[in-house]
XYZ file of C-alpha atoms in Angstrom:
207
model
C 55.857 18.129 -11.147
C 55.733 14.426 -10.042
C 59.638 12.935 -9.393
C 58.887 10.939 -12.699
C 58.031 13.705 -14.918
C 60.942 15.142 -13.592
C 63.191 13.614 -14.358
C 62.154 12.861 -17.398
C 62.344 16.469 -17.700
C 65.636 16.889 -16.851
C 67.610 12.957 -19.352
C 65.421 15.081 -21.601
C 67.843 18.012 -21.390
C 71.069 15.509 -20.961
C 70.332 13.993 -24.402
C 69.905 17.535 -25.986
C 73.344 19.407 -24.546
C 74.712 16.802 -25.919
C 73.556 17.059 -29.437
C 74.269 20.885 -29.486
C 77.488 20.124 -27.802
C 79.053 17.694 -30.554
C 77.508 20.570 -32.613
C 81.374 23.245 -31.612
C 81.450 26.053 -33.636
C 84.615 24.346 -34.140
C 82.691 22.065 -36.626
C 81.243 24.502 -38.979
C 84.195 26.083 -40.251
C 86.865 22.547 -40.240
C 84.317 20.758 -42.355
C 85.297 21.635 -46.171
C 81.727 19.907 -48.478
C 82.119 17.181 -50.890
C 80.863 17.316 -54.321
C 78.107 14.407 -55.325
C 81.180 11.337 -56.402
C 77.338 9.846 -58.599
C 77.204 13.447 -60.394
C 79.910 12.284 -61.830
C 77.433 8.883 -63.094
C 74.326 10.433 -63.722
C 76.011 13.752 -66.404
C 75.943 13.356 -69.315
C 80.019 14.169 -68.411
C 81.906 17.113 -70.376
C 84.232 15.474 -73.498
C 87.454 16.252 -72.341
C 87.788 18.560 -75.426
C 85.398 20.948 -73.703
C 86.339 21.183 -70.789
C 90.219 21.945 -71.967
C 88.010 24.744 -73.850
C 86.205 25.552 -70.713
C 88.967 26.575 -68.525
C 91.345 28.192 -70.947
C 87.920 30.616 -70.674
C 87.199 31.279 -67.764
C 91.803 30.830 -66.656
C 91.215 28.978 -64.148
C 91.636 25.153 -64.178
C 90.344 23.088 -61.670
C 91.839 20.563 -59.636
C 88.242 18.677 -59.261
C 85.891 18.480 -62.619
C 82.959 16.973 -60.198
C 82.902 20.428 -59.340
C 82.921 21.986 -62.532
C 80.433 19.651 -64.136
C 77.941 19.970 -61.459
C 78.546 23.766 -61.613
C 77.145 23.444 -65.361
C 74.283 20.901 -65.027
C 70.503 22.137 -64.716
C 68.188 21.250 -62.462
C 66.772 19.354 -65.533
C 69.415 17.313 -66.748
C 69.523 15.453 -62.776
C 65.081 15.871 -63.549
C 65.633 13.615 -66.561
C 67.347 11.787 -65.084
C 65.672 10.561 -62.837
C 68.053 11.432 -60.338
C 67.152 10.364 -56.431
C 70.477 13.419 -55.384
C 68.464 16.396 -57.593
C 70.235 18.964 -55.108
C 72.809 17.545 -55.010
C 73.805 16.774 -58.612
C 72.385 20.459 -59.784
C 73.995 23.451 -60.091
C 71.846 25.013 -57.980
C 73.543 25.028 -54.293
C 76.229 26.334 -56.140
C 74.946 29.133 -56.915
C 73.679 30.358 -53.856
C 77.140 29.780 -52.858
C 78.428 31.194 -56.126
C 75.976 34.950 -54.914
C 77.151 35.721 -51.316
C 81.237 34.916 -52.283
C 81.511 37.248 -56.025
C 79.585 39.615 -53.517
C 82.365 39.473 -50.664
C 84.858 39.414 -53.199
C 84.030 42.679 -55.406
C 83.390 43.959 -52.423
C 86.940 43.602 -51.193
C 88.525 45.245 -54.601
C 85.560 48.069 -53.353
C 86.651 48.282 -50.382
C 90.816 48.321 -50.692
C 90.400 50.342 -54.658
C 87.604 52.977 -52.724
C 88.961 54.168 -49.648
C 87.104 57.394 -49.875
C 83.411 55.378 -50.286
C 81.017 55.419 -47.395
C 78.655 52.406 -47.243
C 75.959 53.820 -49.851
C 78.624 54.565 -52.778
C 80.635 50.911 -51.740
C 76.577 49.546 -51.533
C 75.824 51.280 -55.221
C 79.179 50.436 -57.050
C 78.677 46.545 -55.433
C 75.104 46.204 -57.372
C 75.882 47.513 -60.519
C 78.547 44.862 -60.596
C 77.224 42.230 -59.219
C 73.665 42.712 -61.532
C 71.862 39.759 -63.182
C 72.725 42.076 -66.873
C 76.529 42.089 -65.634
C 76.317 38.162 -65.541
C 75.242 36.915 -68.001
C 77.417 39.970 -70.118
C 80.010 37.911 -68.394
C 78.536 34.475 -69.308
C 77.989 34.808 -72.266
C 81.594 36.614 -73.320
C 82.103 32.252 -71.728
C 80.533 30.507 -73.907
C 78.637 29.472 -71.197
C 75.599 28.828 -72.350
C 77.423 26.280 -75.241
C 78.665 24.558 -71.666
C 75.687 23.752 -70.334
C 73.849 20.602 -69.279
C 70.547 21.048 -69.735
C 67.304 18.733 -70.315
C 65.867 17.499 -73.328
C 63.306 20.037 -72.454
C 64.789 22.955 -71.796
C 66.810 22.109 -74.883
C 63.295 22.704 -77.345
C 63.650 25.825 -75.167
C 66.556 27.551 -76.504
C 67.344 27.766 -72.413
C 71.232 28.422 -73.668
C 70.447 32.173 -74.681
C 68.335 32.740 -71.478
C 69.600 36.143 -69.563
C 68.963 34.896 -65.966
C 70.365 31.616 -66.369
C 72.897 32.793 -67.749
C 73.349 34.709 -65.015
C 73.070 31.954 -62.865
C 75.465 30.116 -64.406
C 78.040 32.228 -63.671
C 77.622 32.715 -60.052
C 77.079 28.450 -60.105
C 81.336 28.711 -61.111
C 82.679 30.879 -58.608
C 81.128 28.612 -56.016
C 82.788 25.481 -57.590
C 86.161 27.749 -57.807
C 85.996 29.149 -54.554
C 85.392 24.975 -53.103
C 87.303 23.923 -56.047
C 90.426 25.988 -54.963
C 90.040 25.275 -50.802
C 87.399 28.489 -51.008
C 90.702 29.719 -51.167
C 89.168 33.928 -51.248
C 92.384 35.073 -52.926
C 91.765 32.801 -56.048
C 87.927 34.214 -56.319
C 89.138 37.537 -56.163
C 91.531 36.761 -58.710
C 88.895 34.961 -61.054
C 86.522 38.748 -60.718
C 89.960 41.181 -61.387
C 90.379 39.310 -64.416
C 85.972 38.662 -65.617
C 84.516 41.464 -64.017
C 87.451 44.214 -64.683
C 85.709 45.874 -67.675
C 83.171 46.844 -64.906
C 85.588 47.931 -61.332
C 87.714 50.144 -63.826
C 84.039 52.101 -65.088
C 83.712 52.946 -61.077
C 87.268 53.050 -60.750
C 87.316 55.273 -63.608
C 84.240 57.144 -61.719
C 85.609 58.136 -58.347
C-alpha cells in the first residue's frame, strides 16, 4: 500500500474511532425519548373532558398528555394533515415499544407467580395473555376505539371497531405509560396486573 493511501486509511480509522467512542453504552441508556412537540399542534387534540374520562378508564394519570394523544393517533390522521413527521406523531412507534414492554411485564408476573413452571409453560401462558384477541377484548372494555384520532378515510371504514387496531392501540397506550412514567416498569406492571387480571387469574388458577 502506498504511503499516501496508508495515511488516508489511518485518518479514516481515527475519524471512525471518534464517532464510535461518542456512541457510548451510557448514552444509550441515559437518553429519555421526548414526544414530538409538534404533535399537539397538528392533532385534533382530545378535549379536556375526553382526557379525564380515558384516564379514569385507564386508572393512570399522564404527566404529559401528549403521550396519550400520540398513543391514540392513527397514521391516517397524520397523513391527512400533510405532516412531515408522520412516524413521530402517529402511534406506531409507541405500539412497537408497548408490545415489548407488555411482554416483559407479563413475563415478570408469570415468573414470580408461577415458580414451578418451565420455560415452555411460561411461554404458553405469556402468549395467551398478550395475543391480539386478549388485547382487543381489553381495549374494547376500555373503549379505546371511541377516543382514537383517525383520518376521514379510516373513519368511514369503521376502524374504531377493528380488533387488530384496538389491540395495537392498547400496546401504544402501554408504551406511552412506560415513557410518561419515566420508564418505570413497576407502574407498567401495576397497569397490566389491573387490566389483565381476568386472564392472569385464569392462568394462575390452572396451576
